[in-house]
XYZ file of C-alpha atoms in Angstrom:
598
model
C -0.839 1.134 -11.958
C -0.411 -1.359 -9.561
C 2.402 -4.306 -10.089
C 2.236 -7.416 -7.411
C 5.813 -7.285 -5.486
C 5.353 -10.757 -6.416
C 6.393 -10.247 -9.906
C 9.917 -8.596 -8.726
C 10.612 -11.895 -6.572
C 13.066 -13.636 -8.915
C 14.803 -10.694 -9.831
C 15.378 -9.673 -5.846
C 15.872 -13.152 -4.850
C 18.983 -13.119 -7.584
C 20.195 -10.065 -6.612
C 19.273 -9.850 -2.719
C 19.649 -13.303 -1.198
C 21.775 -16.086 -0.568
C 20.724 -18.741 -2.776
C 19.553 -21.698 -0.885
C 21.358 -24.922 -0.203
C 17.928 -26.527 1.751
C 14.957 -27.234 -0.840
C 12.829 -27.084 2.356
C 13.116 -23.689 2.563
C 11.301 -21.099 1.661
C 11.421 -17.260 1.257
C 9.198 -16.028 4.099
C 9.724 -11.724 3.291
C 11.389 -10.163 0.770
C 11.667 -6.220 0.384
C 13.312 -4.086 -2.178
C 16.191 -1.983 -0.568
C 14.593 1.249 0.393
C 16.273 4.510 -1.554
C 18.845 6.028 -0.036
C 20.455 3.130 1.180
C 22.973 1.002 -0.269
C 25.401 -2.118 0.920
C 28.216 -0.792 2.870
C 30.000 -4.236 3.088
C 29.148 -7.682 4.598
C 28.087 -7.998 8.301
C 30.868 -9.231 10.782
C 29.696 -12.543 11.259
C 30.104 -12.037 15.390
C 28.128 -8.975 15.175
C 24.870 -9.501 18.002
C 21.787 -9.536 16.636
C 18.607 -9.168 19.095
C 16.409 -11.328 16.784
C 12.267 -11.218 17.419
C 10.666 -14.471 16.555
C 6.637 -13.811 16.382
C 4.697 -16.572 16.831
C 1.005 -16.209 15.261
C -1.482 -15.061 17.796
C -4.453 -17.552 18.534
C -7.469 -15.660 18.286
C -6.615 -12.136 17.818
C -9.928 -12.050 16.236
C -11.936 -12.465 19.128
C -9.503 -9.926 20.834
C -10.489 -7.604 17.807
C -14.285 -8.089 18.371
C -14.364 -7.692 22.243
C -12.263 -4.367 21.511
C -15.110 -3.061 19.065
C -17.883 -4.368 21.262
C -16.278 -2.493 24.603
C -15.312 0.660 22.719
C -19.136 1.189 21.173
C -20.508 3.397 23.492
C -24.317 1.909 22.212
C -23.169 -1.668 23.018
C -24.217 -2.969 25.917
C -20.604 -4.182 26.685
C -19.377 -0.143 26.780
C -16.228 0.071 28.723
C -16.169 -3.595 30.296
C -12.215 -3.684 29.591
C -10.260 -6.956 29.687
C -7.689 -7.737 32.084
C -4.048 -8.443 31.342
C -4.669 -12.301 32.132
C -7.707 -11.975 29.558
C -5.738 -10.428 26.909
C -2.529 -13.047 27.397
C -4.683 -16.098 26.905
C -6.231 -14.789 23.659
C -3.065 -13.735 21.743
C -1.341 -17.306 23.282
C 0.266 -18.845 20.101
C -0.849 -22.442 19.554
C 0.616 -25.359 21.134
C 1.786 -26.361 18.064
C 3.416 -23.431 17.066
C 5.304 -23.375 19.955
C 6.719 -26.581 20.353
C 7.190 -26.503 16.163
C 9.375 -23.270 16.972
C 11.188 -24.635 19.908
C 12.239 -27.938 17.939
C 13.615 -25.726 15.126
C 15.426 -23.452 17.607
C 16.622 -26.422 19.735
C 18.524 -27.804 16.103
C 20.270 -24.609 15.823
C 21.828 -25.051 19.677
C 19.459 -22.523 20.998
C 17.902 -24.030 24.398
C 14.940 -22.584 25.934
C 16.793 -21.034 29.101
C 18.867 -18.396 26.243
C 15.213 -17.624 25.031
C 13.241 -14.211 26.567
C 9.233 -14.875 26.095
C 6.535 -12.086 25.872
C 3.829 -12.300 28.523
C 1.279 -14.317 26.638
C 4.699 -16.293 24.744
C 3.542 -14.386 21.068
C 7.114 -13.157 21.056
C 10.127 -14.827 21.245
C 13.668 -13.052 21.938
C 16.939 -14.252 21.336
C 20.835 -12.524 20.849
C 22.711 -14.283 18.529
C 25.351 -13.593 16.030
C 24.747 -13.266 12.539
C 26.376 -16.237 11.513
C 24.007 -18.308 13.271
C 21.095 -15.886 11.798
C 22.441 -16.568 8.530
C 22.325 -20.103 8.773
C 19.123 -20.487 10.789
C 17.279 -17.947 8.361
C 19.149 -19.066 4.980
C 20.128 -15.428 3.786
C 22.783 -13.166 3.744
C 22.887 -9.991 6.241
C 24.795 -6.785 4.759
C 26.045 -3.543 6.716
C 24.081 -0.517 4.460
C 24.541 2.887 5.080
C 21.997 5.497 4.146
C 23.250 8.462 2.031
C 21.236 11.255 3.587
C 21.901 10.363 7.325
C 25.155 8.079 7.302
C 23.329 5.496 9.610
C 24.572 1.981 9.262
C 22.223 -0.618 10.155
C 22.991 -4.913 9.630
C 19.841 -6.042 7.507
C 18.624 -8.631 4.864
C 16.449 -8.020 2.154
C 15.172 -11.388 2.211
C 15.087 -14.505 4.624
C 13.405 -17.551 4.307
C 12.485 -20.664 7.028
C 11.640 -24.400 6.468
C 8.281 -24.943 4.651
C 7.166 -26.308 7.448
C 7.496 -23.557 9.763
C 5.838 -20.766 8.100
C 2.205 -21.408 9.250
C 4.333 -21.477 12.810
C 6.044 -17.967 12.782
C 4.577 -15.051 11.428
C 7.266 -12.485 10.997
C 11.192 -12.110 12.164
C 13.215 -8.950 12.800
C 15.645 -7.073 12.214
C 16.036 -8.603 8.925
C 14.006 -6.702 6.402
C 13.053 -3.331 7.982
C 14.670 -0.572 6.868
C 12.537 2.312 8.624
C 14.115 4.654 11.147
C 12.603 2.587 14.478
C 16.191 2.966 15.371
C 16.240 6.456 15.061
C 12.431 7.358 14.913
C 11.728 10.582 13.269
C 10.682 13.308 16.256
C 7.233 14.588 14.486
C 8.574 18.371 15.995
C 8.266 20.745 13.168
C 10.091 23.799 14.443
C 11.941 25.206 17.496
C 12.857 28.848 17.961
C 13.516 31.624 20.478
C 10.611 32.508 22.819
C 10.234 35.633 24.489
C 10.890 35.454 28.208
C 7.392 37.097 28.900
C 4.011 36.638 26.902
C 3.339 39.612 25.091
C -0.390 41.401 25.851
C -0.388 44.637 26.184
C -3.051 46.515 24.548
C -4.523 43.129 22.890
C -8.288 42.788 22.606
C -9.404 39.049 23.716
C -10.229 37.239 20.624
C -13.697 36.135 20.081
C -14.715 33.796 17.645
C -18.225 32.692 16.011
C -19.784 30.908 18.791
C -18.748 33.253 21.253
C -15.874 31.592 22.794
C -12.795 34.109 24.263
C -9.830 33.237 23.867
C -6.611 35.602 25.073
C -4.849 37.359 22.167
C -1.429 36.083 23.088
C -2.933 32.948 22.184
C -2.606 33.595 18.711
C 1.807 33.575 18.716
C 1.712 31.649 22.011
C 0.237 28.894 23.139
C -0.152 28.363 27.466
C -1.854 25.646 29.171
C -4.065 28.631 30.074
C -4.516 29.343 26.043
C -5.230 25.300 25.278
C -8.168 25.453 28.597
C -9.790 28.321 26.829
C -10.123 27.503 23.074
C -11.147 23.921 24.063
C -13.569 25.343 26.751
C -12.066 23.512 30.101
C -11.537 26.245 31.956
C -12.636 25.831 35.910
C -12.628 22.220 35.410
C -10.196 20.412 38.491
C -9.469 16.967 38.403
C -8.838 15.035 40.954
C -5.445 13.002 42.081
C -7.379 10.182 44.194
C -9.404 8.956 41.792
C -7.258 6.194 40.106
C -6.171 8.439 37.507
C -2.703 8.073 35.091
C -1.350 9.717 31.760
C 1.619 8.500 30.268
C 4.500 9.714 27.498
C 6.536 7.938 25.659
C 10.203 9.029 25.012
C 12.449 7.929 22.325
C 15.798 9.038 20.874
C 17.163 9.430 24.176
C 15.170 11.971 24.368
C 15.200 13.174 28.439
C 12.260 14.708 30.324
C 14.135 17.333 32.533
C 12.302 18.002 36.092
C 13.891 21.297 36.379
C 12.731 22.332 33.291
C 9.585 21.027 34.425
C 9.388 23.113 37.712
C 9.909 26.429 35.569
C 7.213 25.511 33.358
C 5.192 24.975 35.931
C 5.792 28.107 37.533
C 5.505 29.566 34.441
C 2.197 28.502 34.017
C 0.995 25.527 36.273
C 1.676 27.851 39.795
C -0.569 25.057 41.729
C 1.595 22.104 40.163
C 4.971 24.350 41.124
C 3.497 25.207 44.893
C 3.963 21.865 45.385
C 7.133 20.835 43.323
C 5.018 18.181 41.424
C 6.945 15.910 39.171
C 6.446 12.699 36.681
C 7.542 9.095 37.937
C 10.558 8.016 35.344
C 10.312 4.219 34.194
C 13.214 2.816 31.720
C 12.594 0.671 28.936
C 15.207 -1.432 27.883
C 18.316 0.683 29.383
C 16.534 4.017 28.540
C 18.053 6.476 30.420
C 17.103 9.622 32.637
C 19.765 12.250 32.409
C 19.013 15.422 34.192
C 22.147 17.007 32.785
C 20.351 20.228 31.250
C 22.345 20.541 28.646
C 20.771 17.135 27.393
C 17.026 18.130 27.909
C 15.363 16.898 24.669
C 13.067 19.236 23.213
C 10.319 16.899 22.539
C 10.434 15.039 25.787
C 10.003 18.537 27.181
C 7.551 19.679 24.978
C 5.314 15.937 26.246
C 5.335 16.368 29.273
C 4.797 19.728 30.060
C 1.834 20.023 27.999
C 0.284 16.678 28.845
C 0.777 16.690 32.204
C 0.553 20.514 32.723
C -3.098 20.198 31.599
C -3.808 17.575 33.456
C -2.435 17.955 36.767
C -2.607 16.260 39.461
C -3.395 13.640 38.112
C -0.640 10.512 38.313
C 1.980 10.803 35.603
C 4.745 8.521 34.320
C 7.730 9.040 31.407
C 8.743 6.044 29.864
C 11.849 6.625 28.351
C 13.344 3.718 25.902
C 16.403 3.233 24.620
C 17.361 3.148 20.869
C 20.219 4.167 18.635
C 21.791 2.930 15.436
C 22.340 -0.502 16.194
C 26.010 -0.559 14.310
C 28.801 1.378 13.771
C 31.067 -0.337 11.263
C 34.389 1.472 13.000
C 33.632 0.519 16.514
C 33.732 -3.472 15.784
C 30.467 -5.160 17.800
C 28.752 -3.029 19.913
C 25.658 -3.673 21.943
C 22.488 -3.972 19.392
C 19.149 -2.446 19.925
C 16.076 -3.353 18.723
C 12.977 -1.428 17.489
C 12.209 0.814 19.850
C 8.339 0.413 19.230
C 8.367 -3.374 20.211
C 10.384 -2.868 23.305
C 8.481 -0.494 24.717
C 5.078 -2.779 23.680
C 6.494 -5.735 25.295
C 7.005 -3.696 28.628
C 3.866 -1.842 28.583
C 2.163 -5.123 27.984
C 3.601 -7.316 30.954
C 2.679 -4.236 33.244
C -0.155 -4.841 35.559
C -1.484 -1.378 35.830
C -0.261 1.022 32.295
C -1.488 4.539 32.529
C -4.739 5.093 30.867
C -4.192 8.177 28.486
C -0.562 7.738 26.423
C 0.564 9.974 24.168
C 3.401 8.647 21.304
C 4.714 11.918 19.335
C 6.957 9.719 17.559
C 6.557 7.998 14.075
C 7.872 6.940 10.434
C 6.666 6.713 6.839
C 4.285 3.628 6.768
C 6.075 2.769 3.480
C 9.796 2.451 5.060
C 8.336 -0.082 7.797
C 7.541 -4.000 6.640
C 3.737 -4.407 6.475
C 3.909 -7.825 8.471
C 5.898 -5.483 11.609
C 3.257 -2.429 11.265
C 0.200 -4.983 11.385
C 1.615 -7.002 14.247
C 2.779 -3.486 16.516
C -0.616 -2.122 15.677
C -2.192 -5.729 17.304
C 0.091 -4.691 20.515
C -1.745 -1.403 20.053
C -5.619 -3.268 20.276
C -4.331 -5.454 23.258
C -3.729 -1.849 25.032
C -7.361 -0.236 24.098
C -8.920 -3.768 24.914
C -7.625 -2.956 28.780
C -9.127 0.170 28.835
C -5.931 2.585 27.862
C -6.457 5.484 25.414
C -2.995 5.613 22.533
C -3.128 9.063 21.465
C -0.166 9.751 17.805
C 0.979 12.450 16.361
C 0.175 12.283 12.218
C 2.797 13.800 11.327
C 4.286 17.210 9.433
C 4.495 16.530 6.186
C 0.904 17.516 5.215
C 0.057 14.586 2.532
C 4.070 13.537 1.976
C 6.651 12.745 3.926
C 8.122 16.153 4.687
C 12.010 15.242 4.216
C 13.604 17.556 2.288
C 16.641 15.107 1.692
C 17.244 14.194 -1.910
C 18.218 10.628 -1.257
C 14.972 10.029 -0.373
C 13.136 11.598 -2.955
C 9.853 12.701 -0.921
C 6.962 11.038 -2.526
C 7.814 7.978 -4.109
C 7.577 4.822 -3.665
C 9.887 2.213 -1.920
C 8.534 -0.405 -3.995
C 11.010 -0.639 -6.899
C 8.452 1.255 -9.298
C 9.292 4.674 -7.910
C 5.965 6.072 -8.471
C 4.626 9.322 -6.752
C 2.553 9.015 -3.778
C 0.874 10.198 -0.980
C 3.037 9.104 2.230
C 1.128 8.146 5.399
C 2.883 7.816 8.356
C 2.789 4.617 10.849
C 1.810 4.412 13.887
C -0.555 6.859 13.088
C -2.418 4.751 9.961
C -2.769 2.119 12.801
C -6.854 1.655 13.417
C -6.157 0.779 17.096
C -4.389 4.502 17.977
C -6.105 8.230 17.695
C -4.089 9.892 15.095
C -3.700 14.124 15.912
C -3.388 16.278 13.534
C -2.662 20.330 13.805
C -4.288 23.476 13.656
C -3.170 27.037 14.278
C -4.373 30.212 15.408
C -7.879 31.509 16.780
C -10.311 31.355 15.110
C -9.078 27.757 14.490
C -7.602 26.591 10.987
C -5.487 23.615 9.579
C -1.911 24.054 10.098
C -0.208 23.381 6.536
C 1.963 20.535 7.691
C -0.678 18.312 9.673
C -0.022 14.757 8.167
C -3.477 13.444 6.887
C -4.367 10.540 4.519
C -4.726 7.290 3.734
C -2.839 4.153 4.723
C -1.162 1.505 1.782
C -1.633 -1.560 4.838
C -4.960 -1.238 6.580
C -8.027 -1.010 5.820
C -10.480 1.832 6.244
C -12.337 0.258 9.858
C -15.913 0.615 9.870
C -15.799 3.398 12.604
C -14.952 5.883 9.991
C -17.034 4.799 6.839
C -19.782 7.662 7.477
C -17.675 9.972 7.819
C -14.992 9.363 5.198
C -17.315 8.678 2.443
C -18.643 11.661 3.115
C -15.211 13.279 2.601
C -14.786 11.434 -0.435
C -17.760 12.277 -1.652
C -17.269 15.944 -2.030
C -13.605 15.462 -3.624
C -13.973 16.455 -7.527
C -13.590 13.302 -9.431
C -10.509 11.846 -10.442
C -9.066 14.361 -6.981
C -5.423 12.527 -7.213
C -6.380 9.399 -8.577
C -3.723 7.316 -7.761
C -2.146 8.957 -5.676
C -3.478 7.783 -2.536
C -5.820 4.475 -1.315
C -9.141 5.786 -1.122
C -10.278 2.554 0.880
C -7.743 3.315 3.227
C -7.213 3.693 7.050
C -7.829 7.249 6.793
C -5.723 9.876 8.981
C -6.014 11.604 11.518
C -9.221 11.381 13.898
C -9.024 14.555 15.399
C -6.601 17.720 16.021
C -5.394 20.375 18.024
C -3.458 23.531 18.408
C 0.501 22.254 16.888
C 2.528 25.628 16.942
C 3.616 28.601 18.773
C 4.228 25.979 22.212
C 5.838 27.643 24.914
C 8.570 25.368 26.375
C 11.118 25.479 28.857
C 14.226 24.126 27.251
C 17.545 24.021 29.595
C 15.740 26.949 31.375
C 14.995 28.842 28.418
C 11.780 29.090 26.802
C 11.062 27.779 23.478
C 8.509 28.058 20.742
C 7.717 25.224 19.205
C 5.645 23.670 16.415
C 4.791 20.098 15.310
C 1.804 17.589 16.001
C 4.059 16.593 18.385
C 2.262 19.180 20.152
C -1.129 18.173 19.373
C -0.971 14.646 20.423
C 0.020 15.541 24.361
C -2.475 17.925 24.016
C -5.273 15.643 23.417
C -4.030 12.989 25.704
C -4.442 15.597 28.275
C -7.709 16.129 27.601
C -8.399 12.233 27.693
C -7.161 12.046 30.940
C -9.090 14.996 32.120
C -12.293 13.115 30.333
C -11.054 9.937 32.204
C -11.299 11.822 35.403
C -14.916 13.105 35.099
C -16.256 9.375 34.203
C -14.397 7.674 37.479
C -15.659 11.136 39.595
C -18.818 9.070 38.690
C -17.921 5.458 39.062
C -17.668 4.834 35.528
C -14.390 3.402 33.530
C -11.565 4.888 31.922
C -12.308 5.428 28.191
C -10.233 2.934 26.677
C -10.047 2.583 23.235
C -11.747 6.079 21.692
C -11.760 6.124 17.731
C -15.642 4.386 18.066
C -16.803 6.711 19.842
C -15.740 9.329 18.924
C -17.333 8.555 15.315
C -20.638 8.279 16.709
C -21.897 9.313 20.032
C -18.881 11.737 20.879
C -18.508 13.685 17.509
C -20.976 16.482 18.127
C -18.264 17.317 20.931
C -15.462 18.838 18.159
C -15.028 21.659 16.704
C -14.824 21.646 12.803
C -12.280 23.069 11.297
C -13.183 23.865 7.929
C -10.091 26.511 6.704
C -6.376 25.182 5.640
C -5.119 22.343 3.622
C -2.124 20.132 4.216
C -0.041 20.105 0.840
C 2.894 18.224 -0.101
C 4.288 15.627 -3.403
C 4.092 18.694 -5.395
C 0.202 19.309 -4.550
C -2.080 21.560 -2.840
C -3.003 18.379 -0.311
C -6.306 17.853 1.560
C -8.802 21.167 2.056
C -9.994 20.982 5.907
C -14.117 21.176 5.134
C -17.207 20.304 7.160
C -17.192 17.376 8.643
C -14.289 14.670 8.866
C -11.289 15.952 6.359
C -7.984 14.376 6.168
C -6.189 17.295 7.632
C -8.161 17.842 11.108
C -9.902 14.774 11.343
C -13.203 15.353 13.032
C -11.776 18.789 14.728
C -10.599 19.873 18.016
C -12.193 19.167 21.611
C -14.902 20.952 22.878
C -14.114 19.690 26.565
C -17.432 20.604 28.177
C -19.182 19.006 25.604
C -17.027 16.260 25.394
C -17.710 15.782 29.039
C -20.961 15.966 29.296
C -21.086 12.863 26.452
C -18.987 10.558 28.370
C -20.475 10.831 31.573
């Protein structure tokens, strides 16, 4: 059953915030304290806060319909992508809003000259102490440490602004989110040894149904050679004067190591390693590129390999952004950091020229991360696709739950105050604007057990997928985990690809690894390789691709109709015919994938 988190509101406000000495006030978010975490003590007063004012965007609905209409690939608008200028002047708050804002901040002693403004001015930046946060935001900001991990971080449960104001600002933050932006949860399921040659001696090739061959080895290790065959690209050569680009994120100070890079490469890329071809580095907010090998992050490596292995020569670029636990209580003030997601959204937004497939392999329980933050990140998302850039997320390896073992947490239930059991989707992933991945395994393909697949709790099921997940629905035996999960849902993922077995070159050593954090640089791969057949014939990149790949592009997959994704105590989804919420609508079938687009 249900119960409105309006209901708990005078109970949290009693407990949670700092009763307020302005009747013009009023509470503008209020969350119950996540479990797990608990006050630690009260919040230095100097301590820096990097505070994130959003301003409501103008017309993010017309943004929203010229996205759908230049997505469709029946509209007649089909890949006419907006500029950057285009975007900025339809997300432009409202005169009002801004001078309304200003006039507030201005009474506080904050001029506009200590004030950093987004692009289109939707996001206003300021460091300030928390006294000044307390005052301006009439709460009270605590230091809480979380019981599994030990991370501190300075939050609020509740802040409030003048009446006045609240049709003028549509979220702030940090103050209420407790999700682990700060520390984002790598979506790598395992690492292990690797053998330091493929084994395939005296292995048959594999042949499956439709009369695809695939090497044996592929089946406990997968190549860039392995991924061209079961998603039938082999041959295929893309070009590196076409205007092409492919992107990664990095997180977690997570570093991309170029020698590691070179030995995958000659490991498997020989053309790539002939001529010592390497990824351009771009920081985000003080991100950092160590080449120390010792520091060579797994699932940077794992990114860019794969993404870029598949899809040289084309361009590539490694965006790594900087983010750690924002305070350490025995250190005094140290520099703060914000959510790593928004940084890197309000870089890749101001640049002129972002690379047109991006892969994120990075994510959190939707639950843990304030509904107002998910729903304005996943707008930054729809200003990307509505310039023509394909966002490609992992969805996750905790099959239908959240996959953490730690008892604090208690996997499965709610963060609500109720504490009742359900299904955990993961964000960005439940975003509409992104192409969730999921995971497979083996050859003949089937679901991998831990590909994260369901329904989001904060958006809405777009009409791209209502064909195909009623459909699903449909066939689910009544009363299938009622309550448990919101039919009506955003559902996840979209598609999927091979997620284990990876061979990676970690600190020289190579690796075998396992996660959709495999299958989402996979797929961006083949995005950019897609993106590189339509400008061989003067057409534009792809852009946003969850429309069509509903409709005009979905005879190009491969269903995968064997494995489930359990979790919360439950045997999960059952991959079946058609869209499931384990493998979306499959895996790529590049040639006739190819052959659709252009």
């Amino acid at each position: 059953m249900w119960v409105s988190l309006v209901s708990l509101l005078p109970l949290l406000v009693v407990a949670f915030a700092l009763p307020s000495s302005d009747s013009e006030h009023k509470v503008k978010e209020l969350v119950v304290p996540p479990r797990g975490w608990s006050i630690h003590g009260p919040a230095p007063l100097d301590h820096l806060i990097k505070l994130r004012i959003a301003l409501p965007q103008s017309n993010f609905q017309a943004l929203e319909d010229h996205l759908y209409e230049i997505s469709d690939p029946y509209h007649e608008r089909y890949g006419a992508h907006l500029s950057k200028e285009d975007i900025e002047e339809l997300v432009a708050p409202r005169p009002e809003s801004v001078d309304a804002v200003a006039q507030w901040l201005h009474s506080h002693g904050i001029q506009d000259e200590d004030m950093g403004r987004s692009p289109a001015g939707d996001w206003l930046t300021l460091r300030i102490p928390v006294a000044l946060v307390e005052k301006m935001l009439d709460t009270k900001y605590h230091v809480w440490k979380h019981a599994g991990s030990g991370d501190y971080l300075v939050r609020t449960t509740s802040y409030s602004l003048p009446k006045s104001l609240h049709e003028h600002i549509e979220l702030i933050q940090p103050t209420t989110m407790f999700g682990a932006f700060k520390k984002l949860k790598s979506t790598i399921h395992s690492i292990s040894e690797a053998d330091a040659t493929i084994q395939t001696q005296n292995l048959r090739p594999i042949v499956d149904a439709a009369g695809v061959t695939v090497d044996a080895s592929c089946n406990t290790t997968i190549t860039i050679t392995c991924l061209k065959e079961i998603y039938n690209a082999v041959g295929y050569t893309p070009s590196a004067t076409v205007g092409n680009s492919v992107g990664i994120t990095g997180y977690l100070e997570e570093n991309a190591n170029r020698a590691d890079l070179q030995t995958f490469y000659a490991d498997q890329v020989p053309a790539a390693a002939a001529v010592n071809s390497t990824f351009k580095f771009i920081s985000v907010a003080g991100g950092l590129d160590s080449q120390n090998s010792s520091l060579a992050g797994g699932e940077a490596n794992l990114d860019v390999q794969f993404a870029f292995g598949l899809s040289f020569p084309i361009a590539s670029t490694f965006y790594s952004t900087a983010g750690r636990p924002p305070f350490i209580p025995d250190i005094g003030t140290p520099e703060d950091t914000n959510e790593p997601y928004t940084d890197w959204l309000d870089f890749i937004l101001s640049h002129p020229s972002p690379p047109l497939a991006i892969s994120t392999s990075y994510g959190d329980d939707e639950q843990t991360v304030p509904e107002s933050f998910a729903k304005r990140a996943c707008a930054g998302f729809a200003q990307l696709g509505a310039r023509g850039v394909s966002l490609t997320v992992s969805s996750g390896d905790g099959g239908v739950g959240d996959g953490d073992p730690d008892p604090a947490t208690q996997e499965c239930i709610t963060n609500d105050g109720l504490n009742r059991t359900r299904f955990i989707p993961g964000f960005p992933a439940s975003c509409p604007f992104v192409t969730a991945v999921g995971g497979t395994i083996h050859f003949p393909e089937q679901a991998v057990d831990f590909s994260g697949g369901g329904f989001s709790d904060y958006f809405a099921r777009p009409s791209y997928q209502d064909a195909a997940v009623k459909g699903f629905l449909s066939k689910l035996p009544k009363g299938t985990y009622s309550g448990l999960f919101n039919p009506n849902g955003r559902a996840i993922p979209d598609v999927s690809a091979q997620s284990d077995f990876f061979r990676v070159f970690i600190a020289g050593t190579p690796r075998s690894i396992g996660g959709t954090s495999a299958s989402s640089p996979t797929f961006a791969g083949f995005v950019a390789l897609l993106n590189d057949g339509r400008f061989k014939k003067g057409l534009p990149s792809l852009g946003f691709l969850n429309p069509l790949l509903y409709s005009k592009a979905a005879s190009g997959f491969n269903d995968i109709t064997v494995g489930s994704n359990p979790g919360c105590g439950t045997p999960g989804f059952n991959a079946t015919k058609g869209w499931d919420a384990v493998t979306g609508l499959g895996t790529p079938n590049f040639a006739k994938l190819l052959a659709l687009v252009t």
